[in-house]
Amino acid sequence: MLQLLLKMEADKAASVSFPLENEAEHELLAEGLHPLDFLEQTGRGDVERRAVINHLGIALYADILHFVYEGLRALEKRKFSVAFSLFRKPFKEGMLVAAQVCGDELAFFEKMKFDAKSILSRQDVQKENVIDVLNKAVLKCRGPKYISGESIYSITFDRGHQLGLAGLFDKATHLVTDYSKIRTENYNMNFIFKNPNDNDIYIGGTYEILAKLLLFLNLMQIEIYGRMAQTSKKYQNWMMFTSLGSFEAIFGSGSPRLCRIINRNFGEFLKCTVCEASMKVRKKDAARFYITENIDCDFCNTRQNFPLEWILSKMNLDLFDE
């Protein structure tokens, strides 16, 4: 996610350009008319929307990643209330905004332009509306095999889900909660007496839930950023290989589908440069392979570099359009 964000910023992908058609338009801008007002007044509504959505996409994901990074650092340090307070904003708000943009960009732009205060209104965060927004976003993304609007809602917004994050968000943010499923116990206050050496947070599926939410955010990011600039389908394939392949290798059951695809299609290239032994991408090593493009030879233990991004750019594989 960060690599894609940095690439789009470096390429100035959020920028839009348009020619001025006459002297009157030059004068309007010279007089200090706001560029967005100028675009509206001169009938360039599509350009106006593109400019707003582009800049929102960059800023929104930068904000999301700042909070997620600091939340993960706090979680590693066993600062539980700090971690889940930080996670609350990107996953309950940032993700829902991204889903609105991904699922129905036109409707979101109209709301942002004329009624921004209602983007996350009480009505919009009702269960049925949230699931509808999430499902619309899922349908726009390529390859969301592991994701549905219902499952994302359950682990993020449903306080009654015992293994979900919603209850932890509320307890981390409030010293006292009275909702039946997360009611503060007598002689207690939320999290402040918690033993930092407890491992219940770590063994309760927290990291798998976080990974699923980050995967969903990444798939939406690929879709949203693909509307800013003409990124090739092959480049998108590589980004999804990294995200989906790592997720299924770490949290999936059975033999990972993408490992089988790699071994079947690229087997002739998976040769050790030292001992020339054949190599295979196995489940236990797959996440490191996708992220770092390194693989270890089982015979001579030499770590090899495998240019997955470059090879995918040379092949036409429709892997994520099912």
Short mmCIF file of C-alpha atoms in Angstrom, two decimals:
data_model
loop_
_atom_site.label_atom_id
_atom_site.label_comp_id
_atom_site.label_asym_id
_atom_site.label_seq_id
_atom_site.Cartn_x
_atom_site.Cartn_y
_atom_site.Cartn_z
CA MET A 1 0.00 0.00 0.00
CA LEU A 2 2.74 2.41 0.93
CA GLN A 3 4.76 1.59 -2.17
CA LEU A 4 1.76 2.29 -4.39
CA LEU A 5 1.01 5.54 -2.56
CA LEU A 6 4.61 6.73 -2.93
CA LYS A 7 4.63 5.82 -6.63
CA MET A 8 1.44 7.77 -7.29
CA GLU A 9 2.77 10.78 -5.39
CA ALA A 10 6.11 10.64 -7.21
CA ASP A 11 4.33 10.39 -10.57
CA LYS A 12 2.01 13.29 -9.60
CA ALA A 13 -0.86 11.03 -10.59
CA ALA A 14 -3.38 13.17 -8.70
CA SER A 15 -2.73 16.17 -10.94
CA VAL A 16 -5.16 17.03 -13.71
CA SER A 17 -4.63 19.39 -16.63
CA PHE A 18 -6.87 21.07 -19.18
CA PRO A 19 -6.42 23.75 -21.84
CA LEU A 20 -7.85 27.25 -21.46
CA GLU A 21 -10.09 28.00 -24.41
CA ASN A 22 -10.10 31.79 -24.49
CA GLU A 23 -8.90 34.99 -22.88
CA ALA A 24 -11.95 35.22 -20.64
CA GLU A 25 -10.93 32.01 -18.92
CA HIS A 26 -7.41 33.36 -18.39
CA GLU A 27 -8.94 36.43 -16.74
CA LEU A 28 -11.15 34.39 -14.42
CA LEU A 29 -8.16 32.54 -13.03
CA ALA A 30 -6.04 35.69 -12.90
CA GLU A 31 -8.73 37.33 -10.77
CA GLY A 32 -8.24 34.64 -8.12
CA LEU A 33 -11.25 32.42 -8.79
CA HIS A 34 -10.74 29.09 -7.03
CA PRO A 35 -9.78 26.42 -9.58
CA LEU A 36 -12.67 24.16 -8.53
CA ASP A 37 -15.16 27.02 -8.89
CA PHE A 38 -13.59 27.79 -12.25
CA LEU A 39 -14.07 24.22 -13.43
CA GLU A 40 -17.70 24.26 -12.37
CA GLN A 41 -18.44 27.63 -13.96
CA THR A 42 -16.83 26.67 -17.25
CA GLY A 43 -18.69 23.37 -17.58
CA ARG A 44 -15.76 21.09 -16.74
CA GLY A 45 -17.59 19.05 -14.13
CA ASP A 46 -15.81 15.81 -15.02
CA VAL A 47 -12.42 17.46 -14.56
CA GLU A 48 -13.59 18.98 -11.27
CA ARG A 49 -14.65 15.56 -9.97
CA ARG A 50 -11.43 13.94 -11.13
CA ALA A 51 -9.31 16.58 -9.38
CA VAL A 52 -11.20 16.25 -6.10
CA ILE A 53 -11.30 12.44 -6.07
CA ASN A 54 -7.65 12.17 -7.07
CA HIS A 55 -6.41 14.41 -4.28
CA LEU A 56 -8.74 12.76 -1.80
CA GLY A 57 -7.42 9.33 -2.74
CA ILE A 58 -3.82 10.34 -2.05
CA ALA A 59 -4.55 12.20 1.19
CA LEU A 60 -6.98 9.58 2.53
CA TYR A 61 -4.56 6.67 2.11
CA ALA A 62 -1.69 8.70 3.57
CA ASP A 63 -3.83 9.35 6.65
CA ILE A 64 -4.93 5.70 6.88
CA LEU A 65 -1.36 4.42 6.68
CA HIS A 66 -0.09 6.86 9.34
CA PHE A 67 -2.66 5.59 11.83
CA VAL A 68 -2.21 1.91 10.91
CA TYR A 69 1.57 2.15 11.23
CA GLU A 70 1.43 3.78 14.66
CA GLY A 71 -1.27 1.34 15.74
CA LEU A 72 0.87 -1.67 14.76
CA ARG A 73 3.84 -0.20 16.63
CA ALA A 74 1.71 0.28 19.73
CA LEU A 75 0.36 -3.27 19.43
CA GLU A 76 3.89 -4.66 19.25
CA LYS A 77 4.69 -2.75 22.45
CA ARG A 78 1.56 -4.17 24.15
CA LYS A 79 0.01 -0.73 24.43
CA PHE A 80 -3.43 -2.17 23.73
CA SER A 81 -5.69 0.82 24.35
CA VAL A 82 -3.38 3.08 22.32
CA ALA A 83 -3.25 0.56 19.46
CA PHE A 84 -7.01 0.09 19.11
CA SER A 85 -7.71 3.79 19.54
CA LEU A 86 -5.39 4.38 16.59
CA PHE A 87 -6.94 1.57 14.53
CA ARG A 88 -10.47 2.89 15.01
CA LYS A 89 -10.17 5.86 12.64
CA PRO A 90 -8.64 4.14 9.59
CA PHE A 91 -10.83 1.04 9.79
CA LYS A 92 -14.20 2.46 10.87
CA GLU A 93 -14.00 5.78 9.03
CA GLY A 94 -11.19 5.82 6.47
CA MET A 95 -12.15 2.42 5.07
CA LEU A 96 -15.82 3.42 4.80
CA VAL A 97 -14.91 6.61 2.91
CA ALA A 98 -12.65 4.62 0.58
CA ALA A 99 -15.49 2.14 -0.01
CA GLN A 100 -17.88 4.96 -0.95
CA VAL A 101 -15.34 6.33 -3.44
CA CYS A 102 -14.58 2.89 -4.85
CA GLY A 103 -18.18 1.73 -5.09
CA ASP A 104 -19.91 4.87 -6.40
CA GLU A 105 -17.56 7.72 -7.17
CA LEU A 106 -20.24 9.97 -8.68
CA ALA A 107 -22.55 9.73 -5.66
CA PHE A 108 -19.66 10.29 -3.26
CA PHE A 109 -18.49 13.39 -5.14
CA GLU A 110 -21.98 14.91 -5.03
CA LYS A 111 -22.13 14.33 -1.30
CA MET A 112 -18.64 15.70 -0.72
CA LYS A 113 -19.38 18.79 -2.80
CA PHE A 114 -22.79 19.68 -1.38
CA ASP A 115 -23.11 17.90 1.98
CA ALA A 116 -19.68 16.80 3.22
CA LYS A 117 -20.80 16.69 6.84
CA SER A 118 -23.09 13.73 6.06
CA ILE A 119 -20.43 11.50 4.48
CA LEU A 120 -20.35 9.49 7.71
CA SER A 121 -23.76 10.48 9.06
CA ARG A 122 -25.60 8.37 11.63
CA GLN A 123 -27.91 7.06 8.91
CA ASP A 124 -24.99 6.12 6.65
CA VAL A 125 -23.38 3.99 9.37
CA GLN A 126 -26.48 1.88 9.97
CA LYS A 127 -25.81 -1.81 9.36
CA GLU A 128 -27.73 -2.22 6.09
CA ASN A 129 -26.23 0.93 4.57
CA VAL A 130 -22.69 0.03 5.57
CA ILE A 131 -22.96 -3.49 4.15
CA ASP A 132 -24.41 -2.07 0.92
CA VAL A 133 -21.51 0.39 0.58
CA LEU A 134 -18.95 -2.34 1.30
CA ASN A 135 -20.50 -4.77 -1.18
CA LYS A 136 -20.53 -2.14 -3.93
CA ALA A 137 -16.82 -1.59 -3.33
CA VAL A 138 -16.11 -5.35 -3.33
CA LEU A 139 -17.81 -5.67 -6.72
CA LYS A 140 -15.57 -2.94 -8.18
CA CYS A 141 -12.36 -4.64 -7.02
CA ARG A 142 -10.58 -7.37 -8.90
CA GLY A 143 -9.91 -10.63 -7.10
CA PRO A 144 -11.67 -10.11 -3.72
CA LYS A 145 -11.95 -13.86 -3.12
CA TYR A 146 -11.57 -13.58 0.65
CA ILE A 147 -13.85 -10.59 1.18
CA SER A 148 -17.55 -9.77 1.38
CA GLY A 149 -19.35 -6.72 2.71
CA GLU A 150 -20.97 -8.85 5.39
CA SER A 151 -17.67 -10.25 6.68
CA ILE A 152 -16.01 -6.82 6.74
CA TYR A 153 -18.97 -5.35 8.62
CA SER A 154 -18.95 -8.20 11.11
CA ILE A 155 -15.29 -7.87 12.10
CA THR A 156 -15.17 -4.06 12.02
CA PHE A 157 -18.54 -2.60 13.00
CA ASP A 158 -20.48 -5.28 14.90
CA ARG A 159 -19.92 -4.81 18.63
CA GLY A 160 -21.64 -8.14 19.25
CA HIS A 161 -18.95 -10.07 17.36
CA GLN A 162 -16.80 -11.58 20.09
CA LEU A 163 -13.71 -11.89 17.91
CA GLY A 164 -14.23 -8.63 16.00
CA LEU A 165 -12.56 -5.28 16.50
CA ALA A 166 -15.60 -3.05 17.16
CA GLY A 167 -15.78 -3.85 20.86
CA LEU A 168 -12.03 -3.30 21.24
CA PHE A 169 -12.32 0.05 19.45
CA ASP A 170 -14.98 1.23 21.90
CA LYS A 171 -13.20 -0.08 24.98
CA ALA A 172 -9.93 1.51 23.89
CA THR A 173 -11.61 4.86 23.26
CA HIS A 174 -13.90 4.97 26.33
CA LEU A 175 -13.08 4.19 29.94
CA VAL A 176 -16.66 3.02 30.51
CA THR A 177 -19.03 1.24 28.07
CA ASP A 178 -22.56 0.03 28.78
CA TYR A 179 -23.44 -1.94 25.62
CA SER A 180 -24.34 -5.45 26.79
CA LYS A 181 -21.61 -7.27 24.86
CA ILE A 182 -18.80 -4.96 26.02
CA ARG A 183 -20.21 -3.64 29.32
CA THR A 184 -17.60 -2.47 31.78
CA GLU A 185 -17.37 -4.89 34.68
CA ASN A 186 -17.77 -3.77 38.29
CA TYR A 187 -14.53 -2.75 39.97
CA ASN A 188 -13.02 -2.17 36.54
CA MET A 189 -12.44 0.38 33.80
CA ASN A 190 -11.75 -0.52 30.21
CA PHE A 191 -8.16 -1.59 29.53
CA ILE A 192 -6.47 0.53 32.23
CA PHE A 193 -5.99 -2.44 34.56
CA LYS A 194 -5.14 -4.89 31.80
CA ASN A 195 -1.93 -6.83 32.30
CA PRO A 196 0.35 -5.92 29.37
CA ASN A 197 1.79 -9.44 29.49
CA ASP A 198 -1.57 -11.01 28.58
CA ASN A 199 -1.55 -12.67 25.17
CA ASP A 200 -5.30 -12.87 24.57
CA ILE A 201 -5.19 -10.02 22.05
CA TYR A 202 -2.51 -11.76 20.01
CA ILE A 203 -3.99 -15.26 19.98
CA GLY A 204 -7.57 -14.18 19.31
CA GLY A 205 -7.20 -13.70 15.57
CA THR A 206 -6.42 -9.99 15.76
CA TYR A 207 -3.64 -10.08 13.20
CA GLU A 208 -5.70 -12.08 10.71
CA ILE A 209 -8.53 -9.54 11.01
CA LEU A 210 -6.10 -6.65 10.55
CA ALA A 211 -4.61 -8.40 7.52
CA LYS A 212 -8.05 -8.90 5.95
CA LEU A 213 -8.93 -5.22 6.45
CA LEU A 214 -5.60 -4.13 4.99
CA LEU A 215 -6.12 -6.46 2.04
CA PHE A 216 -9.53 -4.89 1.39
CA LEU A 217 -8.05 -1.40 1.66
CA ASN A 218 -5.29 -2.36 -0.75
CA LEU A 219 -7.69 -3.79 -3.33
CA MET A 220 -9.77 -0.61 -3.17
CA GLN A 221 -6.60 1.47 -3.42
CA ILE A 222 -5.59 -0.35 -6.62
CA GLU A 223 -9.05 0.30 -8.09
CA ILE A 224 -9.21 3.97 -7.03
CA TYR A 225 -5.67 4.75 -8.13
CA GLY A 226 -6.25 2.97 -11.43
CA ARG A 227 -8.79 5.69 -12.24
CA MET A 228 -6.18 8.42 -11.71
CA ALA A 229 -3.64 7.18 -14.21
CA GLN A 230 -3.44 4.46 -16.83
CA THR A 231 -1.65 1.77 -14.84
CA SER A 232 -1.21 -1.40 -16.87
CA LYS A 233 -3.16 -4.52 -16.02
CA LYS A 234 0.16 -6.35 -15.67
CA TYR A 235 1.33 -3.90 -13.00
CA GLN A 236 -1.98 -4.35 -11.18
CA ASN A 237 -1.51 -8.13 -11.42
CA TRP A 238 1.82 -7.82 -9.63
CA MET A 239 0.35 -5.65 -6.86
CA MET A 240 -2.47 -8.13 -6.32
CA PHE A 241 -0.07 -11.04 -6.44
CA THR A 242 1.79 -9.47 -3.54
CA SER A 243 -1.30 -8.75 -1.43
CA LEU A 244 -3.50 -11.77 -2.18
CA GLY A 245 -0.57 -14.19 -2.35
CA SER A 246 0.81 -13.12 1.02
CA PHE A 247 -2.63 -13.25 2.65
CA GLU A 248 -3.54 -16.72 1.40
CA ALA A 249 -0.08 -18.08 2.28
CA ILE A 250 -0.25 -16.84 5.87
CA PHE A 251 -3.94 -17.24 6.69
CA GLY A 252 -5.39 -19.56 4.03
CA SER A 253 -5.85 -23.29 4.39
CA GLY A 254 -4.47 -25.91 2.06
CA SER A 255 -2.18 -25.37 -0.88
CA PRO A 256 -2.18 -21.68 -1.94
CA ARG A 257 -3.60 -21.14 -5.42
CA LEU A 258 -1.07 -18.48 -6.37
CA CYS A 259 1.84 -20.70 -5.33
CA ARG A 260 0.56 -23.34 -7.73
CA ILE A 261 0.26 -20.74 -10.49
CA ILE A 262 3.83 -19.55 -9.91
CA ASN A 263 5.28 -23.07 -9.87
CA ARG A 264 3.29 -24.13 -12.95
CA ASN A 265 3.92 -21.07 -15.12
CA PHE A 266 7.41 -20.03 -14.00
CA GLY A 267 8.94 -23.42 -13.14
CA GLU A 268 11.52 -23.18 -15.94
CA PHE A 269 12.89 -19.98 -14.36
CA LEU A 270 12.96 -21.33 -10.81
CA LYS A 271 16.48 -22.73 -11.04
CA CYS A 272 19.23 -22.15 -8.50
CA THR A 273 22.01 -20.09 -10.06
CA VAL A 274 24.61 -21.86 -7.86
CA CYS A 275 23.74 -25.58 -8.00
CA GLU A 276 21.12 -25.47 -10.79
CA ALA A 277 18.59 -27.39 -8.68
CA SER A 278 14.90 -26.83 -9.33
CA MET A 279 13.08 -24.71 -6.77
CA LYS A 280 9.44 -24.36 -5.77
CA VAL A 281 7.54 -21.63 -3.98
CA ARG A 282 6.11 -23.27 -0.86
CA LYS A 283 3.43 -21.96 1.43
CA LYS A 284 5.81 -21.31 4.34
CA ASP A 285 8.05 -19.12 2.17
CA ALA A 286 5.44 -17.58 -0.14
CA ALA A 287 4.80 -14.30 1.71
CA ARG A 288 8.51 -13.48 1.76
CA PHE A 289 8.77 -14.47 -1.90
CA TYR A 290 5.97 -12.12 -2.99
CA ILE A 291 7.11 -9.17 -0.88
CA THR A 292 10.92 -9.39 -1.19
CA GLU A 293 11.17 -11.45 -4.41
CA ASN A 294 13.65 -13.81 -2.73
CA ILE A 295 13.59 -17.61 -2.53
CA ASP A 296 15.98 -20.08 -0.85
CA CYS A 297 17.41 -23.13 -2.60
CA ASP A 298 16.65 -26.27 -0.55
CA PHE A 299 19.84 -27.99 -1.76
CA CYS A 300 22.58 -25.41 -1.27
CA ASN A 301 20.69 -22.91 0.94
CA THR A 302 21.59 -20.01 -1.33
CA ARG A 303 19.09 -17.16 -1.31
CA GLN A 304 18.06 -16.27 -4.86
CA ASN A 305 16.46 -13.15 -6.27
CA PHE A 306 13.46 -13.81 -8.52
CA PRO A 307 12.21 -10.77 -10.51
CA LEU A 308 8.49 -11.52 -10.15
CA GLU A 309 7.32 -8.01 -11.07
CA TRP A 310 9.42 -7.97 -14.23
CA ILE A 311 8.33 -11.46 -15.33
CA LEU A 312 4.65 -10.69 -14.75
CA SER A 313 5.07 -7.60 -16.93
CA LYS A 314 6.06 -9.87 -19.82
CA MET A 315 3.11 -12.24 -19.57
CA ASN A 316 -0.62 -12.04 -20.16
CA LEU A 317 -2.28 -13.81 -17.25
CA ASP A 318 -5.91 -13.09 -16.38
CA LEU A 319 -5.60 -14.16 -12.78
CA PHE A 320 -8.03 -11.92 -10.97
CA ASP A 321 -11.00 -11.52 -13.31
CA GLU A 322 -13.01 -14.53 -12.21
#
